[in-house]
């Protein structure tokens, strides 16, 4: 039975977990087929803030292979 109150993360929290910038996190999650779980309002600016299921963000983070720039090796 699914958890009736799943943990939801903002894009900024998801980006922090993934170790990337928020704009990059939105694109990465979208490319992996992750749909937004909803949205809330920023407490100061009132702008819409996307929410993501934390379990799905963790799964994307676990599936990413660590990148390494090969053009920088001597």
mmCIF file with all atom_site columns, C-alpha atoms in Angstrom:
data_model
loop_
_atom_site.group_PDB
_atom_site.id
_atom_site.type_symbol
_atom_site.label_atom_id
_atom_site.label_alt_id
_atom_site.label_comp_id
_atom_site.label_asym_id
_atom_site.label_entity_id
_atom_site.label_seq_id
_atom_site.pdbx_PDB_ins_code
_atom_site.Cartn_x
_atom_site.Cartn_y
_atom_site.Cartn_z
_atom_site.occupancy
_atom_site.B_iso_or_equiv
_atom_site.pdbx_formal_charge
_atom_site.auth_seq_id
_atom_site.auth_comp_id
_atom_site.auth_asym_id
_atom_site.auth_atom_id
_atom_site.pdbx_PDB_model_num
ATOM 1  C CA . UNK A 1 1  ? 0.000  0.000  0.000   1.00 0.00 ? 1  UNK A CA 1
ATOM 2  C CA . UNK A 1 2  ? 1.500  3.358  -0.999  1.00 0.00 ? 2  UNK A CA 1
ATOM 3  C CA . UNK A 1 3  ? 2.397  5.862  1.670   1.00 0.00 ? 3  UNK A CA 1
ATOM 4  C CA . UNK A 1 4  ? -0.601 8.236  2.015   1.00 0.00 ? 4  UNK A CA 1
ATOM 5  C CA . UNK A 1 5  ? 1.721  11.159 2.779   1.00 0.00 ? 5  UNK A CA 1
ATOM 6  C CA . UNK A 1 6  ? 4.795  10.783 0.553   1.00 0.00 ? 6  UNK A CA 1
ATOM 7  C CA . UNK A 1 7  ? 7.825  12.957 1.155   1.00 0.00 ? 7  UNK A CA 1
ATOM 8  C CA . UNK A 1 8  ? 7.868  15.832 -1.353  1.00 0.00 ? 8  UNK A CA 1
ATOM 9  C CA . UNK A 1 9  ? 10.920 17.902 -2.218  1.00 0.00 ? 9  UNK A CA 1
ATOM 10 C CA . UNK A 1 10 ? 11.176 21.289 -3.889  1.00 0.00 ? 10 UNK A CA 1
ATOM 11 C CA . UNK A 1 11 ? 13.356 21.583 -6.982  1.00 0.00 ? 11 UNK A CA 1
ATOM 12 C CA . UNK A 1 12 ? 16.036 23.244 -4.840  1.00 0.00 ? 12 UNK A CA 1
ATOM 13 C CA . UNK A 1 13 ? 16.070 20.329 -2.370  1.00 0.00 ? 13 UNK A CA 1
ATOM 14 C CA . UNK A 1 14 ? 16.159 17.812 -5.239  1.00 0.00 ? 14 UNK A CA 1
ATOM 15 C CA . UNK A 1 15 ? 19.028 19.723 -6.865  1.00 0.00 ? 15 UNK A CA 1
ATOM 16 C CA . UNK A 1 16 ? 20.933 19.778 -3.585  1.00 0.00 ? 16 UNK A CA 1
ATOM 17 C CA . UNK A 1 17 ? 20.520 16.003 -3.250  1.00 0.00 ? 17 UNK A CA 1
ATOM 18 C CA . UNK A 1 18 ? 21.648 15.451 -6.856  1.00 0.00 ? 18 UNK A CA 1
ATOM 19 C CA . UNK A 1 19 ? 24.572 17.879 -6.514  1.00 0.00 ? 19 UNK A CA 1
ATOM 20 C CA . UNK A 1 20 ? 23.476 20.078 -9.438  1.00 0.00 ? 20 UNK A CA 1
ATOM 21 C CA . UNK A 1 21 ? 21.784 23.442 -10.035 1.00 0.00 ? 21 UNK A CA 1
ATOM 22 C CA . UNK A 1 22 ? 17.974 23.710 -9.741  1.00 0.00 ? 22 UNK A CA 1
ATOM 23 C CA . UNK A 1 23 ? 17.450 24.390 -13.468 1.00 0.00 ? 23 UNK A CA 1
ATOM 24 C CA . UNK A 1 24 ? 19.572 21.356 -14.282 1.00 0.00 ? 24 UNK A CA 1
ATOM 25 C CA . UNK A 1 25 ? 17.608 19.256 -11.790 1.00 0.00 ? 25 UNK A CA 1
ATOM 26 C CA . UNK A 1 26 ? 14.286 20.057 -13.467 1.00 0.00 ? 26 UNK A CA 1
ATOM 27 C CA . UNK A 1 27 ? 15.669 19.014 -16.844 1.00 0.00 ? 27 UNK A CA 1
ATOM 28 C CA . UNK A 1 28 ? 17.319 15.873 -15.492 1.00 0.00 ? 28 UNK A CA 1
ATOM 29 C CA . UNK A 1 29 ? 14.159 14.709 -13.739 1.00 0.00 ? 29 UNK A CA 1
ATOM 30 C CA . UNK A 1 30 ? 12.098 15.426 -16.841 1.00 0.00 ? 30 UNK A CA 1
ATOM 31 C CA . UNK A 1 31 ? 14.502 13.449 -19.056 1.00 0.00 ? 31 UNK A CA 1
ATOM 32 C CA . UNK A 1 32 ? 14.144 10.505 -16.689 1.00 0.00 ? 32 UNK A CA 1
ATOM 33 C CA . UNK A 1 33 ? 10.360 10.660 -17.076 1.00 0.00 ? 33 UNK A CA 1
ATOM 34 C CA . UNK A 1 34 ? 9.706  11.930 -13.559 1.00 0.00 ? 34 UNK A CA 1
ATOM 35 C CA . UNK A 1 35 ? 6.504  13.957 -13.329 1.00 0.00 ? 35 UNK A CA 1
ATOM 36 C CA . UNK A 1 36 ? 6.050  16.779 -10.858 1.00 0.00 ? 36 UNK A CA 1
ATOM 37 C CA . UNK A 1 37 ? 4.035  15.744 -7.816  1.00 0.00 ? 37 UNK A CA 1
ATOM 38 C CA . UNK A 1 38 ? 2.463  19.180 -7.576  1.00 0.00 ? 38 UNK A CA 1
ATOM 39 C CA . UNK A 1 39 ? 3.386  22.691 -6.657  1.00 0.00 ? 39 UNK A CA 1
ATOM 40 C CA . UNK A 1 40 ? 3.309  25.061 -3.754  1.00 0.00 ? 40 UNK A CA 1
ATOM 41 C CA . UNK A 1 41 ? 3.879  28.769 -3.340  1.00 0.00 ? 41 UNK A CA 1
ATOM 42 C CA . UNK A 1 42 ? 7.167  30.299 -2.258  1.00 0.00 ? 42 UNK A CA 1
ATOM 43 C CA . UNK A 1 43 ? 6.627  31.850 1.198   1.00 0.00 ? 43 UNK A CA 1
ATOM 44 C CA . UNK A 1 44 ? 8.249  35.176 0.291   1.00 0.00 ? 44 UNK A CA 1
ATOM 45 C CA . UNK A 1 45 ? 7.795  35.769 -3.442  1.00 0.00 ? 45 UNK A CA 1
ATOM 46 C CA . UNK A 1 46 ? 4.556  33.841 -3.885  1.00 0.00 ? 46 UNK A CA 1
ATOM 47 C CA . UNK A 1 47 ? 5.824  32.235 -7.099  1.00 0.00 ? 47 UNK A CA 1
ATOM 48 C CA . UNK A 1 48 ? 4.975  28.645 -7.943  1.00 0.00 ? 48 UNK A CA 1
ATOM 49 C CA . UNK A 1 49 ? 7.535  26.067 -6.755  1.00 0.00 ? 49 UNK A CA 1
ATOM 50 C CA . UNK A 1 50 ? 7.528  22.539 -8.203  1.00 0.00 ? 50 UNK A CA 1
ATOM 51 C CA . UNK A 1 51 ? 7.370  19.547 -5.870  1.00 0.00 ? 51 UNK A CA 1
ATOM 52 C CA . UNK A 1 52 ? 8.859  16.124 -6.628  1.00 0.00 ? 52 UNK A CA 1
ATOM 53 C CA . UNK A 1 53 ? 8.488  12.737 -4.910  1.00 0.00 ? 53 UNK A CA 1
ATOM 54 C CA . UNK A 1 54 ? 11.653 12.280 -2.859  1.00 0.00 ? 54 UNK A CA 1
ATOM 55 C CA . UNK A 1 55 ? 11.813 8.539  -3.615  1.00 0.00 ? 55 UNK A CA 1
ATOM 56 C CA . UNK A 1 56 ? 11.845 9.221  -7.365  1.00 0.00 ? 56 UNK A CA 1
ATOM 57 C CA . UNK A 1 57 ? 14.567 11.856 -6.984  1.00 0.00 ? 57 UNK A CA 1
ATOM 58 C CA . UNK A 1 58 ? 16.663 9.422  -4.937  1.00 0.00 ? 58 UNK A CA 1
ATOM 59 C CA . UNK A 1 59 ? 16.188 6.732  -7.605  1.00 0.00 ? 59 UNK A CA 1
ATOM 60 C CA . UNK A 1 60 ? 17.420 9.101  -10.316 1.00 0.00 ? 60 UNK A CA 1
ATOM 61 C CA . UNK A 1 61 ? 20.414 10.019 -8.157  1.00 0.00 ? 61 UNK A CA 1
ATOM 62 C CA . UNK A 1 62 ? 21.241 6.358  -7.597  1.00 0.00 ? 62 UNK A CA 1
ATOM 63 C CA . UNK A 1 63 ? 20.979 5.550  -11.309 1.00 0.00 ? 63 UNK A CA 1
ATOM 64 C CA . UNK A 1 64 ? 23.290 8.356  -12.462 1.00 0.00 ? 64 UNK A CA 1
ATOM 65 C CA . UNK A 1 65 ? 26.802 7.321  -13.292 1.00 0.00 ? 65 UNK A CA 1
ATOM 66 C CA . UNK A 1 66 ? 29.455 9.638  -12.011 1.00 0.00 ? 66 UNK A CA 1
ATOM 67 C CA . UNK A 1 67 ? 30.673 11.895 -14.758 1.00 0.00 ? 67 UNK A CA 1
ATOM 68 C CA . UNK A 1 68 ? 34.297 12.542 -15.451 1.00 0.00 ? 68 UNK A CA 1
ATOM 69 C CA . UNK A 1 69 ? 35.731 14.858 -18.055 1.00 0.00 ? 69 UNK A CA 1
ATOM 70 C CA . UNK A 1 70 ? 38.108 12.778 -20.106 1.00 0.00 ? 70 UNK A CA 1
ATOM 71 C CA . UNK A 1 71 ? 39.401 15.778 -22.045 1.00 0.00 ? 71 UNK A CA 1
ATOM 72 C CA . UNK A 1 72 ? 41.202 17.075 -18.948 1.00 0.00 ? 72 UNK A CA 1
ATOM 73 C CA . UNK A 1 73 ? 43.444 14.054 -18.383 1.00 0.00 ? 73 UNK A CA 1
ATOM 74 C CA . UNK A 1 74 ? 47.040 14.319 -19.486 1.00 0.00 ? 74 UNK A CA 1
#
